[in-house]
Short mmCIF file of C-alpha atoms and ligand atoms in Angstrom, two decimals:
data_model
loop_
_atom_site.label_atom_id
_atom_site.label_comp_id
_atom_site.label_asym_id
_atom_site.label_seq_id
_atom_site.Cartn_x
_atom_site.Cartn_y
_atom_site.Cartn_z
CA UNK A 1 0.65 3.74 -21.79
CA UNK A 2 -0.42 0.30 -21.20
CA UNK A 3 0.60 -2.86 -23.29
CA UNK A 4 -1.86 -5.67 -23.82
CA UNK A 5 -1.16 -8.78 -21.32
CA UNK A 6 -0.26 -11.08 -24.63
CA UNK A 7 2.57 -8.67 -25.62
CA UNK A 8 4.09 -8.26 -21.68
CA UNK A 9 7.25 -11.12 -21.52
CA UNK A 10 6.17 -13.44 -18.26
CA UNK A 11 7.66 -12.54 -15.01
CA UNK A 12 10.09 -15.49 -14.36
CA UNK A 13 12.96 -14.22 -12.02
CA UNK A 14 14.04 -11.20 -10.28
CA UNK A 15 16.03 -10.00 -13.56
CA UNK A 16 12.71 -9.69 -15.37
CA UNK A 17 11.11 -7.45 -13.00
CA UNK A 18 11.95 -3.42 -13.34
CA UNK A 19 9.54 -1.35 -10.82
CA UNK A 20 10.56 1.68 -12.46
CA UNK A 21 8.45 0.54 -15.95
CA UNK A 22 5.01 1.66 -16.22
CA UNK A 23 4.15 -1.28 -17.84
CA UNK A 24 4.86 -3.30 -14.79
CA UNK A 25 1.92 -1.79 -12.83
CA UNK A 26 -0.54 -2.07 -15.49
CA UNK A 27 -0.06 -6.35 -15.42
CA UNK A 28 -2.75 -8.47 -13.67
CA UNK A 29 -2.91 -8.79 -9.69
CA UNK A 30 -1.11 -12.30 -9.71
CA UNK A 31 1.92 -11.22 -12.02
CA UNK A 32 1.77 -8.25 -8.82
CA UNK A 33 2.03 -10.74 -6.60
CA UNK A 34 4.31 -12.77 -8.06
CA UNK A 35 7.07 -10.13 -8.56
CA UNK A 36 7.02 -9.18 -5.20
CA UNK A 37 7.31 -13.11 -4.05
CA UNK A 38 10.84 -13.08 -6.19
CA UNK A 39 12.04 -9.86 -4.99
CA UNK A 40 11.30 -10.49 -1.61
CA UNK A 41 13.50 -13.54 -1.70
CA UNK A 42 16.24 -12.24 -2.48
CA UNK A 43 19.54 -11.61 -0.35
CA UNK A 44 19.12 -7.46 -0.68
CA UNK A 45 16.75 -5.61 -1.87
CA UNK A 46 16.81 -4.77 -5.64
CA UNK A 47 18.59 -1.93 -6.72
CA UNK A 48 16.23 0.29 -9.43
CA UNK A 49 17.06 3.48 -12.00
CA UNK A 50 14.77 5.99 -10.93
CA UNK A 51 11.07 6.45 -12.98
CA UNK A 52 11.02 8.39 -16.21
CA UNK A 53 8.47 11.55 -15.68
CA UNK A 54 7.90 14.43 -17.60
CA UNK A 55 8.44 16.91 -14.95
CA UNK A 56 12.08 16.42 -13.22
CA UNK A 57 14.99 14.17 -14.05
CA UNK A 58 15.90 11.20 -13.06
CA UNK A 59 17.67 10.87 -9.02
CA UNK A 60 20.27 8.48 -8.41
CA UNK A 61 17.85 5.22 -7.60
CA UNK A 62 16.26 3.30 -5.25
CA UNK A 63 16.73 0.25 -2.94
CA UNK A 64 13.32 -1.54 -3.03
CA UNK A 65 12.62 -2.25 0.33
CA UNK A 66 9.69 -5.11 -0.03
CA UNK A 67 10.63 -7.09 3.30
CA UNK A 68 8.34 -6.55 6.84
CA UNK A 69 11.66 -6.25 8.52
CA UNK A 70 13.37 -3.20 6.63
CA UNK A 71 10.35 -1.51 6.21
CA UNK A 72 10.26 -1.21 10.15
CA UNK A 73 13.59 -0.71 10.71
CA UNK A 74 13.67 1.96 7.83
CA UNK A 75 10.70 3.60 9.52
CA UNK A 76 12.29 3.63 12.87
CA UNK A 77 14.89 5.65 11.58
CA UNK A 78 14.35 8.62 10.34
CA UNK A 79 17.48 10.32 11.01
CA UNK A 80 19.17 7.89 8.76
CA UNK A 81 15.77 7.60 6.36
CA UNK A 82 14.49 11.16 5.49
CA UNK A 83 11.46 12.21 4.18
CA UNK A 84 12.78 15.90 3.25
CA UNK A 85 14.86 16.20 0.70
CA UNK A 86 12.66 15.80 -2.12
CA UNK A 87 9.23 14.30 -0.68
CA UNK A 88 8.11 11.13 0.45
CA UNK A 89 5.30 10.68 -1.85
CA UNK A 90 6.93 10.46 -4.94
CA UNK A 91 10.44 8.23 -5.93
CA UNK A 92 11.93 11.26 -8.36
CA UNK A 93 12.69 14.18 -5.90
CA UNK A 94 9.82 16.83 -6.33
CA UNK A 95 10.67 20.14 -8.54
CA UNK A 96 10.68 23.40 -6.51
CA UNK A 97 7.24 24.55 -7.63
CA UNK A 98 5.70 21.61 -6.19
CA UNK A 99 6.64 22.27 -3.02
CA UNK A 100 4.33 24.58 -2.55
CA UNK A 101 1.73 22.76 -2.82
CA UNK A 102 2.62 18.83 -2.19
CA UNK A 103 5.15 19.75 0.27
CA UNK A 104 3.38 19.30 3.75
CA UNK A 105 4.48 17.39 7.01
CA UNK A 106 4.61 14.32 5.51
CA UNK A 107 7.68 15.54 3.18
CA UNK A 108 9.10 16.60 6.48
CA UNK A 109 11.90 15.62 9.20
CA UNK A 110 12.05 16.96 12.48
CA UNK A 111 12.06 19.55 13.92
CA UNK A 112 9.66 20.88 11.28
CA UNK A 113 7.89 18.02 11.05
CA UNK A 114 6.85 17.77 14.56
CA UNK A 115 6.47 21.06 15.25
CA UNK A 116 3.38 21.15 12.08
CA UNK A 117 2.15 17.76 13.51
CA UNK A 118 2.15 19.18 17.11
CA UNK A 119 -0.04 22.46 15.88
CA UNK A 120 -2.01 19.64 14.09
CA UNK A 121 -2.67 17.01 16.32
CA UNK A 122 -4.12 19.83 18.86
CA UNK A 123 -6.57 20.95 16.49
CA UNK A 124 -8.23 17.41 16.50
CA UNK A 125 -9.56 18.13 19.65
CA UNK A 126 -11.55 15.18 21.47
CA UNK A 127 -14.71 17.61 20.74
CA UNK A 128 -13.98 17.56 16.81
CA UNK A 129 -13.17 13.51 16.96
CA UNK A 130 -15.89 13.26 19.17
CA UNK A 131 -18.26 15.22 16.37
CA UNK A 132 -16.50 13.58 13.70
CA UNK A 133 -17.82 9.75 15.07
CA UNK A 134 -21.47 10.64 15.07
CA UNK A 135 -21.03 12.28 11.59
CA UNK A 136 -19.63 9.56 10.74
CA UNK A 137 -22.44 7.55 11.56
CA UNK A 138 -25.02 9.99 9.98
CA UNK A 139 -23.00 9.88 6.87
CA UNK A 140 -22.66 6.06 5.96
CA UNK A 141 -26.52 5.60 7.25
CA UNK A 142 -27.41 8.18 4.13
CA UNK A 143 -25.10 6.48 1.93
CA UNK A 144 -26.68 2.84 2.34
CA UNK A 145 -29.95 4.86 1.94
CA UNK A 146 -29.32 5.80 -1.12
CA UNK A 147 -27.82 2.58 -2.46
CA UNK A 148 -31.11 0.51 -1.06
CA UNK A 149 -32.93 3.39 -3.22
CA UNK A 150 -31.74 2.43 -6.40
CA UNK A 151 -33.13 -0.96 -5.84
CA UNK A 152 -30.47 -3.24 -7.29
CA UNK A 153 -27.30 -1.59 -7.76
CA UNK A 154 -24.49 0.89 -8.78
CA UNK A 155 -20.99 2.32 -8.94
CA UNK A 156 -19.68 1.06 -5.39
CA UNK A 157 -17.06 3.10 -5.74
CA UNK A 158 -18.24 6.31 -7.08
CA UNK A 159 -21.60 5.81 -5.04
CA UNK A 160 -20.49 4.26 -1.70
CA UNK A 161 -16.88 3.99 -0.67
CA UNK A 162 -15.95 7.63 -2.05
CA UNK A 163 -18.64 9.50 -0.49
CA UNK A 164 -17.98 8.56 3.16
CA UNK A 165 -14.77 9.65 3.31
CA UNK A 166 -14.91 12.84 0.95
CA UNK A 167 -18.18 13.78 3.31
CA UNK A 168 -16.28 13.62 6.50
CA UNK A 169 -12.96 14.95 5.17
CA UNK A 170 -15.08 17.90 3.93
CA UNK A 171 -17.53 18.38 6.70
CA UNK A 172 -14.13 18.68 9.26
CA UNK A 173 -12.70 21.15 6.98
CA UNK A 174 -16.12 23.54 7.05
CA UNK A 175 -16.14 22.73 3.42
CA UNK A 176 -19.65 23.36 1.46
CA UNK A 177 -21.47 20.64 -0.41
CA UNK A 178 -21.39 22.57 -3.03
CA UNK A 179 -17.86 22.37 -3.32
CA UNK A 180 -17.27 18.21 -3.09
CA UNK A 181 -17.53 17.33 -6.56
CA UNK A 182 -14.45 20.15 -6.88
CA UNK A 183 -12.83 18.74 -3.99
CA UNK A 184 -13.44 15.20 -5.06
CA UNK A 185 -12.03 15.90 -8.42
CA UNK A 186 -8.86 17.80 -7.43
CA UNK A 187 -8.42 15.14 -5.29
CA UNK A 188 -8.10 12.08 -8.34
CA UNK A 189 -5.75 14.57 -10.41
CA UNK A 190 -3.57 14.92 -7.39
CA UNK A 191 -2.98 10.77 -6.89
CA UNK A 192 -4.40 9.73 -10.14
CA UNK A 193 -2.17 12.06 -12.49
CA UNK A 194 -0.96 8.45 -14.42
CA UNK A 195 -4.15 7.21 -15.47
CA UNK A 196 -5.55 8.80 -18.39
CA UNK A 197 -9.11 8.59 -16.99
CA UNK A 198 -8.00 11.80 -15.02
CA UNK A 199 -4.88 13.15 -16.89
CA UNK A 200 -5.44 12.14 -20.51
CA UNK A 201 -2.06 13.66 -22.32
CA UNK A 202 1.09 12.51 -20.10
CA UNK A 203 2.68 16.03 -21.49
CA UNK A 204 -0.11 17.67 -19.63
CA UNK A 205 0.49 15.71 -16.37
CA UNK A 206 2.82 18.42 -14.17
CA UNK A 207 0.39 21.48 -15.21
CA UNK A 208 -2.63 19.27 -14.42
CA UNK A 209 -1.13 18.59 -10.91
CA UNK A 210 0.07 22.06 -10.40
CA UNK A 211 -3.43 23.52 -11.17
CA UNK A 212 -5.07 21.07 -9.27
CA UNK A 213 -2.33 22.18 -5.90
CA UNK A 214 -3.36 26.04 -6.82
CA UNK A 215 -6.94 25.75 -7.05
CA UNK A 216 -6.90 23.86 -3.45
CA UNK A 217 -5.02 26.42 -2.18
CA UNK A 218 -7.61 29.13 -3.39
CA UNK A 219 -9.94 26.94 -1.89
CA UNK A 220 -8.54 26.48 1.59
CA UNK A 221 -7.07 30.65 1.86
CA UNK A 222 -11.34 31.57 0.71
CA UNK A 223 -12.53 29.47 4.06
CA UNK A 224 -9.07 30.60 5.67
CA UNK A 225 -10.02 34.44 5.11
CA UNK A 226 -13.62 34.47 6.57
CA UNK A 227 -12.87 32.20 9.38
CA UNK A 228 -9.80 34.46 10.64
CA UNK A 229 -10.89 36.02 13.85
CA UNK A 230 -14.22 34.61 13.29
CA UNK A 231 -14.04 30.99 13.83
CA UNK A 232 -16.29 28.38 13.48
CA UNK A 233 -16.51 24.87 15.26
CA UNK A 234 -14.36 23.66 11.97
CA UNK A 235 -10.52 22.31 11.57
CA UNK A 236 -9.49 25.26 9.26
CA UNK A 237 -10.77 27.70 12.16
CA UNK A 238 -9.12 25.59 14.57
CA UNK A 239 -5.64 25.74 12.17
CA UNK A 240 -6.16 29.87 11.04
CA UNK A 241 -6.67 31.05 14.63
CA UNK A 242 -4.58 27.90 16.61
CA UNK A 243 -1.58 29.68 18.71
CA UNK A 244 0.46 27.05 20.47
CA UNK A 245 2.64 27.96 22.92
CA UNK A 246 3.38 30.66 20.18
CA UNK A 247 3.38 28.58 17.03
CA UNK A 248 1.24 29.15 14.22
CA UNK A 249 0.88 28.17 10.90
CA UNK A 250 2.07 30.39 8.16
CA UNK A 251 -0.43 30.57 5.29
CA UNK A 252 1.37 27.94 2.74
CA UNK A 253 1.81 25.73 5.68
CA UNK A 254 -1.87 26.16 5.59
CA UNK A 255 -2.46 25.41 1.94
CA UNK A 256 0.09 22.40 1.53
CA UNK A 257 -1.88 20.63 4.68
CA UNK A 258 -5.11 20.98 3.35
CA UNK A 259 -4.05 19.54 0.71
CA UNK A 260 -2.21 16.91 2.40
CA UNK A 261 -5.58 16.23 4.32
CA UNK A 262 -7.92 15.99 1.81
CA UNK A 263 -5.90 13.88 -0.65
CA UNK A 264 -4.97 11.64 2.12
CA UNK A 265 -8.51 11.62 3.67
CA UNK A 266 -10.06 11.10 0.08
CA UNK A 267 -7.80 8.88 -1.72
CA UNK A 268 -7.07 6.10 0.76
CA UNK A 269 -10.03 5.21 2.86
CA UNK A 270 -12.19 4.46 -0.18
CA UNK A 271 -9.94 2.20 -2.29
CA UNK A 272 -9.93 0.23 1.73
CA UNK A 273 -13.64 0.34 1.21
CA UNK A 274 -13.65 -0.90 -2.20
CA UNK A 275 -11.23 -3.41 -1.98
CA UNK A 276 -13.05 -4.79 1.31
CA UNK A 277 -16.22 -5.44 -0.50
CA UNK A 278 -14.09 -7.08 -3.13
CA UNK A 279 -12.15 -9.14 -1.16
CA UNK A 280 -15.71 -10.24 1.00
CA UNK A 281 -17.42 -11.30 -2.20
CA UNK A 282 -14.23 -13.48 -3.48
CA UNK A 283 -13.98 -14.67 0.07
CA UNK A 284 -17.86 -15.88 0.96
CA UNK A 285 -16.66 -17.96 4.32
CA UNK A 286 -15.15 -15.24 5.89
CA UNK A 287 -18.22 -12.82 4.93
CA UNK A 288 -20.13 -15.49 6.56
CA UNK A 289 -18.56 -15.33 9.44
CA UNK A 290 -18.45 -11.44 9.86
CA UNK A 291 -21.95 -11.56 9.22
CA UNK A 292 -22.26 -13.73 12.84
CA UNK A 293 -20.99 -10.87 14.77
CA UNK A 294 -20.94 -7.81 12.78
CA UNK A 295 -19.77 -5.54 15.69
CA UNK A 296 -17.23 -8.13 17.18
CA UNK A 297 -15.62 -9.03 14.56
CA UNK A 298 -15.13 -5.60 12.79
CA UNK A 299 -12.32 -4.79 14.83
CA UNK A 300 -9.95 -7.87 13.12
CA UNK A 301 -11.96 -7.62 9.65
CA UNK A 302 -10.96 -4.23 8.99
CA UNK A 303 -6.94 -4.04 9.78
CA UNK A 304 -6.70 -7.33 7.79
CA UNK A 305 -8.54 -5.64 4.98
CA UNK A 306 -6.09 -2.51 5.38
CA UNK A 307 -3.32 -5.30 5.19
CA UNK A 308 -4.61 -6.40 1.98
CA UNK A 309 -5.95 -3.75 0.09
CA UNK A 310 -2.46 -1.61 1.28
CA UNK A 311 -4.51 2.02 -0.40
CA UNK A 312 -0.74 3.32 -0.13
CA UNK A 313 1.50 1.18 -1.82
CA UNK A 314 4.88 3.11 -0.97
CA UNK A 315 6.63 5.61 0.85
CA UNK A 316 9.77 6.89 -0.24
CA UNK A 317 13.07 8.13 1.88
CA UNK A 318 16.42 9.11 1.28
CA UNK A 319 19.36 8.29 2.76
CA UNK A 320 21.25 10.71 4.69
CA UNK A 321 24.81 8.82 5.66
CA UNK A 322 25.77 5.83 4.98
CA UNK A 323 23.95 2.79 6.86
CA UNK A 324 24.11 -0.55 7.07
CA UNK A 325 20.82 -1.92 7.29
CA UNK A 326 19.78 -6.13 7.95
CA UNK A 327 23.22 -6.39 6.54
CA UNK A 328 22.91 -4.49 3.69
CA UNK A 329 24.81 -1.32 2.70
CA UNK A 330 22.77 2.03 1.96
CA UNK A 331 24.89 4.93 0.84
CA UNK A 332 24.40 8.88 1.33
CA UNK A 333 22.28 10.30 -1.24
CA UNK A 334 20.51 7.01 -2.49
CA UNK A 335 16.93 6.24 -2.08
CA UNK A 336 14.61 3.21 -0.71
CA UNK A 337 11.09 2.77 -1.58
CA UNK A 338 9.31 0.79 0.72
CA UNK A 339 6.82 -1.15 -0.34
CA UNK A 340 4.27 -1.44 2.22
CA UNK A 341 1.63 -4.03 -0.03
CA UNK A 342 4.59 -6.37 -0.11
CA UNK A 343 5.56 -5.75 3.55
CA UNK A 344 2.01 -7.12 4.26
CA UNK A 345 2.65 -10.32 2.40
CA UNK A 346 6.02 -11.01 3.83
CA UNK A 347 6.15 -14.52 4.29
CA UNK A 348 7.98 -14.43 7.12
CA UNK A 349 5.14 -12.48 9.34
CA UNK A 350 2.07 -13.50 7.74
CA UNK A 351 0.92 -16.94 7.40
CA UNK A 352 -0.27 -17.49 4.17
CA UNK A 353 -0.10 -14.13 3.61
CA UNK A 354 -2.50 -14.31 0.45
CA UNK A 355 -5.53 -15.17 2.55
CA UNK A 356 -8.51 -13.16 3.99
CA UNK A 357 -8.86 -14.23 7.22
CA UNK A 358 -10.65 -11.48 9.12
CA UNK A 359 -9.20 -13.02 12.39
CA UNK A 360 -5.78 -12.85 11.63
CA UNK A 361 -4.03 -12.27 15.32
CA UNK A 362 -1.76 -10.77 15.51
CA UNK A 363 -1.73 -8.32 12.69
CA UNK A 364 1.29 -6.22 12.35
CA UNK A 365 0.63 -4.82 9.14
CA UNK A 366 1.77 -1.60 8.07
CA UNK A 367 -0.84 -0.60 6.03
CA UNK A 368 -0.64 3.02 7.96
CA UNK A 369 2.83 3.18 7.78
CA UNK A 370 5.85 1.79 9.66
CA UNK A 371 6.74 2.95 13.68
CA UNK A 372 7.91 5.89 13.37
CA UNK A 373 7.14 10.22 13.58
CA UNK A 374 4.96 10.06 10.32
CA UNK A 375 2.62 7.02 10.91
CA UNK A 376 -0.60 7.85 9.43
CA UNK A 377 -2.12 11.07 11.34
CA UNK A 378 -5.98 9.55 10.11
CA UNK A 379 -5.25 5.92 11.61
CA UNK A 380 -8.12 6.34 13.47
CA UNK A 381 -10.43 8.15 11.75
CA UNK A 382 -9.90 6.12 8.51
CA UNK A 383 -10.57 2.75 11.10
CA UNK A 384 -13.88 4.54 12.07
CA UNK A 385 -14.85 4.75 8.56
CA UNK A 386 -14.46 1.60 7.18
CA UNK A 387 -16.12 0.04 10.47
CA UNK A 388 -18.98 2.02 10.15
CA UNK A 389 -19.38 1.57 6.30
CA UNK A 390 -18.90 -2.21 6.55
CA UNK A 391 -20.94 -2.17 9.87
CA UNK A 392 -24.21 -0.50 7.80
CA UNK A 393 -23.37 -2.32 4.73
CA UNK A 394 -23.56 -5.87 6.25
CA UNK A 395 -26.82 -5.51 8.84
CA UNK A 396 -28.74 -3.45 5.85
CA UNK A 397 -27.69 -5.30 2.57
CA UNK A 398 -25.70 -8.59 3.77
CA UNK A 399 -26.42 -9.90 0.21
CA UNK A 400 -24.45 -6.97 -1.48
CA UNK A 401 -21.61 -8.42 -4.19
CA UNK A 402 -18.82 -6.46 -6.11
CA UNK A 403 -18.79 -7.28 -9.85
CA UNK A 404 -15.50 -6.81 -11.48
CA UNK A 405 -12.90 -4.12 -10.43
CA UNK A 406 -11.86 -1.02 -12.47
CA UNK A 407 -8.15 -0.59 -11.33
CA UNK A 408 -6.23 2.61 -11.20
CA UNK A 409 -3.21 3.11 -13.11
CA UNK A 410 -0.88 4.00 -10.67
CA UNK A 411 2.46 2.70 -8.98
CA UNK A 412 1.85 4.33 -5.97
CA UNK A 413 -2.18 4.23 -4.86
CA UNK A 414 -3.58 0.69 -5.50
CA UNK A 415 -7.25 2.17 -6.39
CA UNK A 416 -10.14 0.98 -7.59
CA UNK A 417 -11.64 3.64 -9.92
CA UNK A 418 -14.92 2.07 -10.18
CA UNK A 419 -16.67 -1.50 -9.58
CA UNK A 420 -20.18 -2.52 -9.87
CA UNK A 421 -21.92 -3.80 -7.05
CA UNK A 422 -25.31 -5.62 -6.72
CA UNK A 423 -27.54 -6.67 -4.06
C1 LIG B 501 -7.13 3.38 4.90
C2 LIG B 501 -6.82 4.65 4.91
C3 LIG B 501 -5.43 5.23 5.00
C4 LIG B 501 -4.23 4.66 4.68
C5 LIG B 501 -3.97 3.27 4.12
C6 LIG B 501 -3.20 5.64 4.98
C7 LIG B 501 -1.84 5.43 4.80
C8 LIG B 501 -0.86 6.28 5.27
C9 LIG B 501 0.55 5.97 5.28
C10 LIG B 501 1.17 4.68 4.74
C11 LIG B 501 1.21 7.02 5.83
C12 LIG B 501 2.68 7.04 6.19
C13 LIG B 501 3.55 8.04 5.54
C14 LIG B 501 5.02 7.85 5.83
O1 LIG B 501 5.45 7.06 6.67
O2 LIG B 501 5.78 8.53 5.13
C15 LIG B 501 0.20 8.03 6.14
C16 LIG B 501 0.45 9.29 6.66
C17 LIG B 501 -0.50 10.27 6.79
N1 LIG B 501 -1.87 10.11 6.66
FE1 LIG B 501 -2.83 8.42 6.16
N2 LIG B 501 -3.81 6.79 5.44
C18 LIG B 501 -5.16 6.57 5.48
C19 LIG B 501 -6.13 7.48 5.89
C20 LIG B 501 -5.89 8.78 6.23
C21 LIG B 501 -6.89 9.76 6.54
C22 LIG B 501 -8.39 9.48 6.61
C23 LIG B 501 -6.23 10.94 6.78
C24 LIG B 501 -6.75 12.30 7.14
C25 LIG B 501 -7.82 12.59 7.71
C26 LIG B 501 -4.81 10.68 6.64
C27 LIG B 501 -3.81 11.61 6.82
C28 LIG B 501 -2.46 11.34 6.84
C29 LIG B 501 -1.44 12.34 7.13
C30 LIG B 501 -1.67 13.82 7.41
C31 LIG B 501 -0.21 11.67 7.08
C32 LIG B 501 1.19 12.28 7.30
C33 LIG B 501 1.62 12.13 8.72
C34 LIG B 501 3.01 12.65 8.98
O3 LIG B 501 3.80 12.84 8.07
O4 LIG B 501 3.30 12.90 10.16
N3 LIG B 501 -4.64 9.37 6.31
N4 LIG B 501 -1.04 7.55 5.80
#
């Protein structure tokens, strides 16, 4: 699917670039960079035809939103920017038999979408986010354990910044150990379905996700079943038996969260890992200085590393009438994309937006998402996570290094699939 860098023709204005190309995000991290530096110069935003995939047709396109400014305003707005109509995770509106399983709150407008994120929000009860910090803490601890164990090195990503997350994500859903490796790999089908490491024939990829959705769902409606009238101390109880002021989830509303949850949970938090130890070991000064004040400092180190590493690299809306927008025209029925890594190199917010500076005040980054009803629900757990890792990481191995990174082939999660580290 990929082309070898000598045969890609160099970036060298806005007419070169074409977001819609697979090819584009297989080129290096500067060429990256580079396109997003033209398109976020120009006047509006660039106008794209819609992906080619093998499982719907082609929409009407998309208004690349790459600019701090119309990302928030787009976000602020969700009567005029929707995230029904098709889903927000994807730029090519999602086929009906998808919905089923990819179709949770964050595919949602209000009211639906707030009444799901009401029943939701109550289930993380301060007990459960109070439980979920000292697991937390447990978790990482056994993780750097492990890595000291093997005495020089490993996998960080496999071996470190993916078993945090998938631990804690699993643990709140009352899911076995036994069951993380299926989790884990459901999980890379679901957001890795373009790289061939996890989907190998692109024919195969809508079966491979659909599968993946189903066996989830079996999953989640097993635990469901024996936790019904029984519960235990776990989310899923909390979501089977949870009857708020009348409202309950039905049982797909069930199944598409989960999988919502542990995708999100999974997928995000350790490329933020990943790409923090990368960034500390190509930025040695600012390591340094972390290192002076582990705990004070984590606060500022880890949102700029969000800002950087941006896990989520778009959200999608459509437009519902037309709306002029920062002076531009958006018309009923088209799309934007909004690209949140380039939002968090916008020029005209960050200074010198390239650097790692883990001081960077303020820090208005919207590596969660823009202002607005769908801002990331695990915001604060995902903070928790990467503090904690980083916090263990740096008092117990300060020497650790990343070699280099295995990137994921993906326009919409900028993952690392694996990188060496060594200590
Ligand atoms: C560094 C880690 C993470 C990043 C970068 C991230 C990014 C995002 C972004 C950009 C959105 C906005 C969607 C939109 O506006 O359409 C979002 C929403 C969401 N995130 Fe996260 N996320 C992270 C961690 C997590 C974790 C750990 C969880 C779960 C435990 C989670 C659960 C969700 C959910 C459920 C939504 C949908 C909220 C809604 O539609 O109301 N995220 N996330």
């Amino acid at each position: 699917m990929t082309t070898s860098p000598v045969e890609r023709a160099p970036i060298s204005s806005a007419a070169d670039i074409n977001l819609s190309d697979w090819d584009f995000w297989g080129r290096p991290m500067g060429e990256r960079e580079h396109a997003f530096r033209l398109l976020r110069e120009l006047d509006m935003p660039a106008f794209f035809a819609e992906p080619e995939v093998s499982f719907a047709p082609p929409g009407v396109g998309y208004h690349a939103l790459v600019r701090h400014a119309d990302i928030l305003e787009a976000s602020r707005n969700p009567d005029v920017f929707c995230s029904g109509a098709g889903g927000a995770t994807n730029i090519v509106d999602m086929p009906a038999e998808f919905i089923e399983y990819f179709g949770s709150m964050i595919s949602m407008d209000d009211p639906r979408h707030a009444r799901l994120r009401r029943i939701v929000s109550r289930a993380f009860t301060p007990k459960m986010i109070k439980q979920f910090e000292a697991d937390v803490e447990t978790a990482a601890g056994q993780i750097v354990d492990d890595l000291i164990a093997t005495g020089s090195g490993c996998d960080f990503v496999t071996e470190v910044a993916a078993r945090l997350p998938l631990k804690i994500i699993c643990d709140m859903m009352g899911i076995p150990e036994s069951d993380y490796r299926f989790v884990f790999d459901r999980s890379n089908v679901i957001l890795g379905a373009s790289d061939p490491e996890y989907v190998s024939d692109p024919a195969a990829i809508a079966t491979s996700l659909l599968t993946a959705g189903m066996e989830l769902q079996q999953l989640v409606q097993d635990l469901a079943a024996h936790r019904l009238g029984t519960p235990t101390d776990d989310l899923i109880s909390a979501l089977v038996n949870a009857n708020i002021d009348g409202e309950q989830l039905t049982a797909q509303e069930l199944g598409s969260f989960f999988i919502l949850l542990v995708v999100a949970g999974n997928e995000t938090t350790r490329n933020a890992i990943s790409h923090g130890l990368r960034l500390l070991t190509d930025n040695l000064d600012q390591k340094a200085r972390w290192l002076e004040d582990v705990d004070g400092r984590a606060a500022g180190a880890v949102e700029e590393i969000v800002r950087l590493a941006a896990p989520v690299n778009y959200m999608r809306r459509k437009v519902t009438r037309d709306h002029v927008m920062n002076g531009n025209l958006y018309r009923t029925g088209e799309k934007v994309v909004m690209y949140y890594w380039s939002a968090n190199r916008d020029e005209r917010v960050f200074a010198e937006p390239d650097r790692f500076d883990i001081g960077r005040s303020p820090n208005p980054h919207v590596g969660f998402g823009g202002p607005g009803p769908h801002f990331c629900l695990g915001a604060h757990l995902a903070r928790r996570e990467i503090t904690v890792m980083f916090r263990e990481l740096l008092r117990r191995v300060p020497q650790i290094e990343a070699g280099p990174p295995e990137r994921l082939f993906s326009s919409f999660i900028n993952g690392i699939k694996h990188m060496d580290c060594t200590f």
